[in-house]
């Protein structure tokens, strides 16, 4: 189990490092992490399924203001590993992903404090125009934060896999069934959180169009996504060919203001 835990920890650390180093390229998203964990543990199909499933949960997990959302990177990695290594169902793992991500989010908050101990040294490098030294400090601090990000999944998998397996075998079916039901609800909660942020009167019609296509026309999610993508392309070129009425009206109002002040 040491090798499997180490592989997952390396994947988590690398995904975290690349995401921040290249400016948020979304390598920490569940669909990416779950696929990589599944590939490393020899079950790519399960990894893709878990990644896509957990993506639904964390759709609305956005860091706004002082809110600290659940960490999708660690939550997906640990839960996907448990599904593959212990035989846990995806629905049961979904109930595990949220608390795991919340715990890791708190650990991340502590890791953000760590770079502050080097502020004095970094200031001295800047004052002495030591560009290379400053650059290496950025690399080192990000490396340490990535290491901390990978440590928790390693310990959770290495120390907790056998315990989780024993606990799941001991629990009665009514409890595991409850986990499955709760896990199925979490996907709807993720969508609801996302919808709450983007909901407007202008966009409401698209929601009901998607609901109609899925419910009454039995079009799968992929088909609805492709239809939406094609509509965006048509809408883009239609708007591109139209004159900019907003700009013209804005110019007109500014001219009226200038005439008013000229009088």
PDB file of C-alpha atoms in Angstrom:
ATOM      1  CA  UNK A   1       0.000   0.000   0.000  1.00  0.00           C
ATOM      2  CA  UNK A   2       3.019   2.279   0.413  1.00  0.00           C
ATOM      3  CA  UNK A   3       3.650   2.436  -3.331  1.00  0.00           C
ATOM      4  CA  UNK A   4       0.010   3.256  -4.147  1.00  0.00           C
ATOM      5  CA  UNK A   5      -0.096   5.971  -1.485  1.00  0.00           C
ATOM      6  CA  UNK A   6       3.169   7.445  -2.767  1.00  0.00           C
ATOM      7  CA  UNK A   7       1.895   7.518  -6.361  1.00  0.00           C
ATOM      8  CA  UNK A   8      -1.272   9.347  -5.344  1.00  0.00           C
ATOM      9  CA  UNK A   9       0.731  11.819  -3.247  1.00  0.00           C
ATOM     10  CA  UNK A  10       3.055  12.574  -6.178  1.00  0.00           C
ATOM     11  CA  UNK A  11       0.077  13.120  -8.497  1.00  0.00           C
ATOM     12  CA  UNK A  12      -1.544  15.500  -6.018  1.00  0.00           C
ATOM     13  CA  UNK A  13       1.676  17.461  -5.475  1.00  0.00           C
ATOM     14  CA  UNK A  14       2.449  17.737  -9.208  1.00  0.00           C
ATOM     15  CA  UNK A  15      -1.101  18.800 -10.094  1.00  0.00           C
ATOM     16  CA  UNK A  16      -1.014  21.437  -7.342  1.00  0.00           C
ATOM     17  CA  UNK A  17       2.388  22.735  -8.432  1.00  0.00           C
ATOM     18  CA  UNK A  18       1.505  22.941 -12.139  1.00  0.00           C
ATOM     19  CA  UNK A  19      -1.796  24.674 -11.455  1.00  0.00           C
ATOM     20  CA  UNK A  20      -0.158  27.531  -9.535  1.00  0.00           C
ATOM     21  CA  UNK A  21       3.078  27.708 -11.521  1.00  0.00           C
ATOM     22  CA  UNK A  22       1.363  28.169 -14.887  1.00  0.00           C
ATOM     23  CA  UNK A  23      -1.372  30.468 -13.587  1.00  0.00           C
ATOM     24  CA  UNK A  24      -4.387  28.323 -12.745  1.00  0.00           C
ATOM     25  CA  UNK A  25      -4.564  25.880 -15.653  1.00  0.00           C
ATOM     26  CA  UNK A  26      -7.108  23.723 -13.765  1.00  0.00           C
ATOM     27  CA  UNK A  27      -4.904  20.693 -13.198  1.00  0.00           C
ATOM     28  CA  UNK A  28      -6.519  20.492  -9.763  1.00  0.00           C
ATOM     29  CA  UNK A  29      -9.953  19.705 -11.177  1.00  0.00           C
ATOM     30  CA  UNK A  30     -11.519  16.337 -10.283  1.00  0.00           C
ATOM     31  CA  UNK A  31     -11.774  15.151 -13.892  1.00  0.00           C
ATOM     32  CA  UNK A  32      -7.984  15.558 -14.260  1.00  0.00           C
ATOM     33  CA  UNK A  33      -7.011  14.242 -10.834  1.00  0.00           C
ATOM     34  CA  UNK A  34      -9.372  11.275 -10.921  1.00  0.00           C
ATOM     35  CA  UNK A  35      -8.105  10.204 -14.346  1.00  0.00           C
ATOM     36  CA  UNK A  36      -4.457  10.420 -13.292  1.00  0.00           C
ATOM     37  CA  UNK A  37      -5.079   8.525 -10.047  1.00  0.00           C
ATOM     38  CA  UNK A  38      -6.975   5.817 -11.926  1.00  0.00           C
ATOM     39  CA  UNK A  39      -4.158   5.492 -14.451  1.00  0.00           C
ATOM     40  CA  UNK A  40      -1.507   5.261 -11.712  1.00  0.00           C
ATOM     41  CA  UNK A  41      -3.462   2.630  -9.759  1.00  0.00           C
ATOM     42  CA  UNK A  42      -4.211   0.506 -12.816  1.00  0.00           C
ATOM     43  CA  UNK A  43      -7.933   1.246 -13.190  1.00  0.00           C
ATOM     44  CA  UNK A  44      -8.275   4.102 -15.664  1.00  0.00           C
ATOM     45  CA  UNK A  45     -11.989   3.576 -16.270  1.00  0.00           C
ATOM     46  CA  UNK A  46     -12.874   3.865 -12.596  1.00  0.00           C
ATOM     47  CA  UNK A  47     -10.634   6.918 -12.300  1.00  0.00           C
ATOM     48  CA  UNK A  48     -12.443   8.678 -15.154  1.00  0.00           C
ATOM     49  CA  UNK A  49     -15.847   7.779 -13.702  1.00  0.00           C
ATOM     50  CA  UNK A  50     -14.876   9.029 -10.245  1.00  0.00           C
ATOM     51  CA  UNK A  51     -13.340  12.210 -11.643  1.00  0.00           C
ATOM     52  CA  UNK A  52     -16.444  13.043 -13.674  1.00  0.00           C
ATOM     53  CA  UNK A  53     -18.715  12.233 -10.719  1.00  0.00           C
ATOM     54  CA  UNK A  54     -16.745  14.326  -8.252  1.00  0.00           C
ATOM     55  CA  UNK A  55     -16.657  17.172 -10.773  1.00  0.00           C
ATOM     56  CA  UNK A  56     -20.398  17.524 -10.263  1.00  0.00           C
ATOM     57  CA  UNK A  57     -19.904  17.935  -6.506  1.00  0.00           C
ATOM     58  CA  UNK A  58     -17.180  20.564  -6.701  1.00  0.00           C
ATOM     59  CA  UNK A  59     -18.723  22.661  -9.501  1.00  0.00           C
ATOM     60  CA  UNK A  60     -19.909  25.242  -7.007  1.00  0.00           C
ATOM     61  CA  UNK A  61     -16.850  25.112  -4.766  1.00  0.00           C
ATOM     62  CA  UNK A  62     -15.428  28.572  -5.461  1.00  0.00           C
ATOM     63  CA  UNK A  63     -13.162  30.609  -3.214  1.00  0.00           C
ATOM     64  CA  UNK A  64     -15.047  33.905  -2.872  1.00  0.00           C
ATOM     65  CA  UNK A  65     -13.886  36.460  -0.336  1.00  0.00           C
ATOM     66  CA  UNK A  66     -13.080  34.831   2.966  1.00  0.00           C
ATOM     67  CA  UNK A  67     -14.963  31.615   2.207  1.00  0.00           C
ATOM     68  CA  UNK A  68     -12.828  28.464   2.255  1.00  0.00           C
ATOM     69  CA  UNK A  69     -14.394  25.824  -0.005  1.00  0.00           C
ATOM     70  CA  UNK A  70     -13.644  22.131   0.049  1.00  0.00           C
ATOM     71  CA  UNK A  71     -10.405  21.235  -1.722  1.00  0.00           C
ATOM     72  CA  UNK A  72     -11.323  19.262  -4.874  1.00  0.00           C
ATOM     73  CA  UNK A  73      -7.760  18.072  -5.462  1.00  0.00           C
ATOM     74  CA  UNK A  74      -7.230  16.137  -2.230  1.00  0.00           C
ATOM     75  CA  UNK A  75     -10.880  15.120  -1.922  1.00  0.00           C
ATOM     76  CA  UNK A  76     -10.931  13.567  -5.390  1.00  0.00           C
ATOM     77  CA  UNK A  77      -7.533  11.883  -5.055  1.00  0.00           C
ATOM     78  CA  UNK A  78      -8.267  10.213  -1.729  1.00  0.00           C
ATOM     79  CA  UNK A  79     -11.818   9.184  -2.636  1.00  0.00           C
ATOM     80  CA  UNK A  80     -10.823   7.779  -6.028  1.00  0.00           C
ATOM     81  CA  UNK A  81      -7.994   5.809  -4.422  1.00  0.00           C
ATOM     82  CA  UNK A  82     -10.382   4.344  -1.854  1.00  0.00           C
ATOM     83  CA  UNK A  83     -12.806   3.296  -4.600  1.00  0.00           C
ATOM     84  CA  UNK A  84     -10.051   1.484  -6.496  1.00  0.00           C
ATOM     85  CA  UNK A  85      -8.160   0.015  -3.536  1.00  0.00           C
ATOM     86  CA  UNK A  86     -11.028  -0.945  -1.225  1.00  0.00           C
ATOM     87  CA  UNK A  87     -13.889  -1.656  -3.611  1.00  0.00           C
ATOM     88  CA  UNK A  88     -15.991   1.142  -2.143  1.00  0.00           C
ATOM     89  CA  UNK A  89     -18.819   2.306  -4.400  1.00  0.00           C
ATOM     90  CA  UNK A  90     -18.621   5.678  -6.110  1.00  0.00           C
ATOM     91  CA  UNK A  91     -21.691   6.923  -4.231  1.00  0.00           C
ATOM     92  CA  UNK A  92     -20.138   6.039  -0.872  1.00  0.00           C
ATOM     93  CA  UNK A  93     -16.888   7.717  -1.891  1.00  0.00           C
ATOM     94  CA  UNK A  94     -18.783  10.891  -2.793  1.00  0.00           C
ATOM     95  CA  UNK A  95     -19.838  11.198   0.835  1.00  0.00           C
ATOM     96  CA  UNK A  96     -16.142  10.897   1.773  1.00  0.00           C
ATOM     97  CA  UNK A  97     -14.860  13.469  -0.740  1.00  0.00           C
ATOM     98  CA  UNK A  98     -16.437  16.550   0.856  1.00  0.00           C
ATOM     99  CA  UNK A  99     -15.119  16.133   4.446  1.00  0.00           C
ATOM    100  CA  UNK A 100     -11.716  15.115   3.088  1.00  0.00           C
ATOM    101  CA  UNK A 101     -11.592  18.245   0.947  1.00  0.00           C
ATOM    102  CA  UNK A 102     -12.747  20.438   3.833  1.00  0.00           C
ATOM    103  CA  UNK A 103     -10.008  19.085   6.099  1.00  0.00           C
ATOM    104  CA  UNK A 104      -7.386  19.644   3.407  1.00  0.00           C
ATOM    105  CA  UNK A 105      -8.661  23.184   2.850  1.00  0.00           C
ATOM    106  CA  UNK A 106      -7.884  23.984   6.484  1.00  0.00           C
ATOM    107  CA  UNK A 107      -4.413  22.485   6.085  1.00  0.00           C
ATOM    108  CA  UNK A 108      -3.913  24.724   3.057  1.00  0.00           C
ATOM    109  CA  UNK A 109      -4.783  27.787   5.130  1.00  0.00           C
ATOM    110  CA  UNK A 110      -1.978  26.828   7.519  1.00  0.00           C
ATOM    111  CA  UNK A 111       0.416  26.310   4.606  1.00  0.00           C
ATOM    112  CA  UNK A 112      -0.247  29.871   3.433  1.00  0.00           C
ATOM    113  CA  UNK A 113       1.226  31.126   6.697  1.00  0.00           C
ATOM    114  CA  UNK A 114       4.536  29.359   6.085  1.00  0.00           C
ATOM    115  CA  UNK A 115       5.905  31.738   3.376  1.00  0.00           C
ATOM    116  CA  UNK A 116       5.480  34.732   5.700  1.00  0.00           C
ATOM    117  CA  UNK A 117       8.519  33.559   7.704  1.00  0.00           C
ATOM    118  CA  UNK A 118      10.700  34.335   4.683  1.00  0.00           C
ATOM    119  CA  UNK A 119       9.362  37.847   4.046  1.00  0.00           C
ATOM    120  CA  UNK A 120      12.413  39.527   5.520  1.00  0.00           C
ATOM    121  CA  UNK A 121      14.803  37.445   3.419  1.00  0.00           C
ATOM    122  CA  UNK A 122      12.752  38.040   0.267  1.00  0.00           C
ATOM    123  CA  UNK A 123      12.741  41.802   0.912  1.00  0.00           C
ATOM    124  CA  UNK A 124      16.513  41.779   1.245  1.00  0.00           C
ATOM    125  CA  UNK A 125      16.844  39.914  -2.074  1.00  0.00           C
ATOM    126  CA  UNK A 126      14.692  42.525  -3.784  1.00  0.00           C
ATOM    127  CA  UNK A 127      16.672  45.415  -2.264  1.00  0.00           C
ATOM    128  CA  UNK A 128      19.929  43.870  -3.507  1.00  0.00           C
ATOM    129  CA  UNK A 129      18.470  43.189  -6.990  1.00  0.00           C
ATOM    130  CA  UNK A 130      18.986  39.450  -6.597  1.00  0.00           C
ATOM    131  CA  UNK A 131      16.520  38.387  -9.282  1.00  0.00           C
ATOM    132  CA  UNK A 132      17.682  34.780  -9.452  1.00  0.00           C
ATOM    133  CA  UNK A 133      17.540  34.385  -5.702  1.00  0.00           C
ATOM    134  CA  UNK A 134      14.016  35.798  -5.622  1.00  0.00           C
ATOM    135  CA  UNK A 135      12.978  33.433  -8.410  1.00  0.00           C
ATOM    136  CA  UNK A 136      14.380  30.426  -6.565  1.00  0.00           C
ATOM    137  CA  UNK A 137      12.504  31.470  -3.430  1.00  0.00           C
ATOM    138  CA  UNK A 138       9.239  31.458  -5.394  1.00  0.00           C
ATOM    139  CA  UNK A 139      10.031  27.969  -6.672  1.00  0.00           C
ATOM    140  CA  UNK A 140      11.029  26.709  -3.217  1.00  0.00           C
ATOM    141  CA  UNK A 141       7.948  28.068  -1.449  1.00  0.00           C
ATOM    142  CA  UNK A 142       5.611  26.615  -4.078  1.00  0.00           C
ATOM    143  CA  UNK A 143       7.457  23.294  -3.847  1.00  0.00           C
ATOM    144  CA  UNK A 144       6.996  23.204  -0.065  1.00  0.00           C
ATOM    145  CA  UNK A 145       3.291  24.001  -0.390  1.00  0.00           C
ATOM    146  CA  UNK A 146       2.942  21.237  -2.978  1.00  0.00           C
ATOM    147  CA  UNK A 147       4.741  18.846  -0.637  1.00  0.00           C
ATOM    148  CA  UNK A 148       2.303  19.697   2.162  1.00  0.00           C
ATOM    149  CA  UNK A 149      -0.602  19.176  -0.253  1.00  0.00           C
ATOM    150  CA  UNK A 150       0.666  15.694  -1.092  1.00  0.00           C
ATOM    151  CA  UNK A 151       1.463  14.584   2.466  1.00  0.00           C
ATOM    152  CA  UNK A 152      -2.150  14.391   3.639  1.00  0.00           C
ATOM    153  CA  UNK A 153      -3.392  12.096   0.818  1.00  0.00           C
ATOM    154  CA  UNK A 154      -0.348   9.882   1.392  1.00  0.00           C
ATOM    155  CA  UNK A 155      -1.102   9.469   5.092  1.00  0.00           C
ATOM    156  CA  UNK A 156      -4.830   9.038   4.487  1.00  0.00           C
ATOM    157  CA  UNK A 157      -4.288   6.234   1.965  1.00  0.00           C
ATOM    158  CA  UNK A 158      -1.302   4.545   3.608  1.00  0.00           C
ATOM    159  CA  UNK A 159      -2.734   4.523   7.124  1.00  0.00           C
ATOM    160  CA  UNK A 160      -6.439   4.534   6.429  1.00  0.00           C
ATOM    161  CA  UNK A 161      -7.116   2.101   3.587  1.00  0.00           C
ATOM    162  CA  UNK A 162      -7.223  -1.031   5.750  1.00  0.00           C
ATOM    163  CA  UNK A 163      -9.186   0.787   8.435  1.00  0.00           C
ATOM    164  CA  UNK A 164     -11.701   2.104   5.915  1.00  0.00           C
ATOM    165  CA  UNK A 165     -12.131  -1.386   4.447  1.00  0.00           C
ATOM    166  CA  UNK A 166     -12.760  -2.888   7.893  1.00  0.00           C
ATOM    167  CA  UNK A 167     -15.221  -0.145   8.814  1.00  0.00           C
ATOM    168  CA  UNK A 168     -17.168  -0.476   5.553  1.00  0.00           C
ATOM    169  CA  UNK A 169     -17.408  -4.245   6.011  1.00  0.00           C
ATOM    170  CA  UNK A 170     -18.642  -3.801   9.580  1.00  0.00           C
ATOM    171  CA  UNK A 171     -21.304  -1.186   8.851  1.00  0.00           C
ATOM    172  CA  UNK A 172     -24.848  -2.481   8.301  1.00  0.00           C
ATOM    173  CA  UNK A 173     -26.477  -2.168   4.889  1.00  0.00           C
ATOM    174  CA  UNK A 174     -28.823   0.568   6.054  1.00  0.00           C
ATOM    175  CA  UNK A 175     -25.850   2.833   6.818  1.00  0.00           C
ATOM    176  CA  UNK A 176     -23.986   2.132   3.565  1.00  0.00           C
ATOM    177  CA  UNK A 177     -27.253   2.618   1.716  1.00  0.00           C
ATOM    178  CA  UNK A 178     -27.607   5.997   3.399  1.00  0.00           C
ATOM    179  CA  UNK A 179     -24.122   6.904   2.207  1.00  0.00           C
ATOM    180  CA  UNK A 180     -25.114   6.003  -1.334  1.00  0.00           C
ATOM    181  CA  UNK A 181     -28.258   8.143  -1.172  1.00  0.00           C
ATOM    182  CA  UNK A 182     -26.357  11.079   0.343  1.00  0.00           C
ATOM    183  CA  UNK A 183     -23.655  10.743  -2.291  1.00  0.00           C
ATOM    184  CA  UNK A 184     -26.245  10.859  -5.046  1.00  0.00           C
ATOM    185  CA  UNK A 185     -27.671  14.064  -3.560  1.00  0.00           C
ATOM    186  CA  UNK A 186     -24.258  15.791  -3.442  1.00  0.00           C
ATOM    187  CA  UNK A 187     -24.129  16.078  -7.229  1.00  0.00           C
ATOM    188  CA  UNK A 188     -27.419  17.987  -7.159  1.00  0.00           C
ATOM    189  CA  UNK A 189     -26.069  20.203  -4.377  1.00  0.00           C
ATOM    190  CA  UNK A 190     -23.005  21.031  -6.492  1.00  0.00           C
ATOM    191  CA  UNK A 191     -25.192  22.035  -9.420  1.00  0.00           C
ATOM    192  CA  UNK A 192     -27.434  24.082  -7.130  1.00  0.00           C
ATOM    193  CA  UNK A 193     -24.446  26.010  -5.748  1.00  0.00           C
ATOM    194  CA  UNK A 194     -23.252  26.799  -9.265  1.00  0.00           C
ATOM    195  CA  UNK A 195     -26.739  27.739 -10.440  1.00  0.00           C
ATOM    196  CA  UNK A 196     -27.191  30.086  -7.496  1.00  0.00           C
ATOM    197  CA  UNK A 197     -24.143  32.100  -8.596  1.00  0.00           C
ATOM    198  CA  UNK A 198     -25.025  32.405 -12.289  1.00  0.00           C
ATOM    199  CA  UNK A 199     -28.843  32.528 -12.129  1.00  0.00           C
ATOM    200  CA  UNK A 200     -30.405  35.563 -13.828  1.00  0.00           C
ATOM    201  CA  UNK A 201     -33.700  36.212 -15.581  1.00  0.00           C
ATOM    202  CA  UNK A 202     -31.912  36.290 -18.928  1.00  0.00           C
ATOM    203  CA  UNK A 203     -30.246  32.903 -18.389  1.00  0.00           C
ATOM    204  CA  UNK A 204     -33.237  31.134 -16.833  1.00  0.00           C
ATOM    205  CA  UNK A 205     -34.664  30.191 -20.229  1.00  0.00           C
ATOM    206  CA  UNK A 206     -31.559  28.162 -21.079  1.00  0.00           C
ATOM    207  CA  UNK A 207     -31.951  26.168 -17.879  1.00  0.00           C
ATOM    208  CA  UNK A 208     -35.503  25.208 -18.793  1.00  0.00           C
ATOM    209  CA  UNK A 209     -34.475  24.384 -22.375  1.00  0.00           C
ATOM    210  CA  UNK A 210     -31.880  21.957 -21.025  1.00  0.00           C
ATOM    211  CA  UNK A 211     -34.433  20.479 -18.634  1.00  0.00           C
ATOM    212  CA  UNK A 212     -36.903  20.000 -21.512  1.00  0.00           C
ATOM    213  CA  UNK A 213     -34.275  18.362 -23.743  1.00  0.00           C
ATOM    214  CA  UNK A 214     -33.194  15.938 -21.009  1.00  0.00           C
ATOM    215  CA  UNK A 215     -36.628  15.073 -19.635  1.00  0.00           C
ATOM    216  CA  UNK A 216     -38.932  14.974 -22.657  1.00  0.00           C
ATOM    217  CA  UNK A 217     -36.541  14.381 -25.564  1.00  0.00           C
ATOM    218  CA  UNK A 218     -34.280  11.965 -23.634  1.00  0.00           C
ATOM    219  CA  UNK A 219     -31.138  13.620 -24.988  1.00  0.00           C
ATOM    220  CA  UNK A 220     -28.034  12.605 -22.974  1.00  0.00           C
ATOM    221  CA  UNK A 221     -25.903  15.171 -21.181  1.00  0.00           C
ATOM    222  CA  UNK A 222     -23.179  15.005 -23.824  1.00  0.00           C
ATOM    223  CA  UNK A 223     -25.707  15.754 -26.559  1.00  0.00           C
ATOM    224  CA  UNK A 224     -27.039  18.770 -24.645  1.00  0.00           C
ATOM    225  CA  UNK A 225     -23.474  20.026 -24.087  1.00  0.00           C
ATOM    226  CA  UNK A 226     -22.694  19.728 -27.821  1.00  0.00           C
ATOM    227  CA  UNK A 227     -25.941  21.532 -28.697  1.00  0.00           C
ATOM    228  CA  UNK A 228     -25.032  24.330 -26.276  1.00  0.00           C
ATOM    229  CA  UNK A 229     -21.541  24.609 -27.742  1.00  0.00           C
ATOM    230  CA  UNK A 230     -22.897  24.869 -31.288  1.00  0.00           C
ATOM    231  CA  UNK A 231     -25.406  27.500 -30.172  1.00  0.00           C
ATOM    232  CA  UNK A 232     -22.588  29.567 -28.660  1.00  0.00           C
ATOM    233  CA  UNK A 233     -20.712  29.469 -31.974  1.00  0.00           C
ATOM    234  CA  UNK A 234     -23.807  30.581 -33.925  1.00  0.00           C
ATOM    235  CA  UNK A 235     -24.507  33.309 -31.347  1.00  0.00           C
ATOM    236  CA  UNK A 236     -20.921  34.547 -31.511  1.00  0.00           C
ATOM    237  CA  UNK A 237     -20.859  34.987 -35.290  1.00  0.00           C
ATOM    238  CA  UNK A 238     -24.361  36.506 -35.282  1.00  0.00           C
ATOM    239  CA  UNK A 239     -23.350  39.140 -32.752  1.00  0.00           C
ATOM    240  CA  UNK A 240     -20.055  39.705 -34.547  1.00  0.00           C
ATOM    241  CA  UNK A 241     -21.853  40.706 -37.742  1.00  0.00           C
ATOM    242  CA  UNK A 242     -24.246  43.093 -36.016  1.00  0.00           C
ATOM    243  CA  UNK A 243     -23.296  46.777 -35.535  1.00  0.00           C
ATOM    244  CA  UNK A 244     -22.358  47.831 -32.040  1.00  0.00           C
ATOM    245  CA  UNK A 245     -25.519  49.634 -31.012  1.00  0.00           C
ATOM    246  CA  UNK A 246     -24.307  49.930 -27.461  1.00  0.00           C
ATOM    247  CA  UNK A 247     -21.198  51.784 -28.503  1.00  0.00           C
ATOM    248  CA  UNK A 248     -23.152  54.097 -30.828  1.00  0.00           C
ATOM    249  CA  UNK A 249     -25.734  54.914 -28.157  1.00  0.00           C
ATOM    250  CA  UNK A 250     -22.961  55.576 -25.662  1.00  0.00           C
ATOM    251  CA  UNK A 251     -21.267  57.973 -28.091  1.00  0.00           C
ATOM    252  CA  UNK A 252     -24.573  59.762 -28.594  1.00  0.00           C
ATOM    253  CA  UNK A 253     -25.087  60.313 -24.891  1.00  0.00           C
ATOM    254  CA  UNK A 254     -21.553  61.636 -24.490  1.00  0.00           C
ATOM    255  CA  UNK A 255     -22.099  64.100 -27.364  1.00  0.00           C
ATOM    256  CA  UNK A 256     -25.297  65.361 -25.735  1.00  0.00           C
ATOM    257  CA  UNK A 257     -23.421  65.938 -22.485  1.00  0.00           C
ATOM    258  CA  UNK A 258     -20.733  67.894 -24.315  1.00  0.00           C
ATOM    259  CA  UNK A 259     -23.369  70.067 -26.055  1.00  0.00           C
ATOM    260  CA  UNK A 260     -25.002  70.715 -22.687  1.00  0.00           C
ATOM    261  CA  UNK A 261     -21.735  71.896 -21.113  1.00  0.00           C
ATOM    262  CA  UNK A 262     -20.892  73.944 -24.208  1.00  0.00           C
ATOM    263  CA  UNK A 263     -24.151  75.885 -23.792  1.00  0.00           C
TER     264      UNK A 263
END
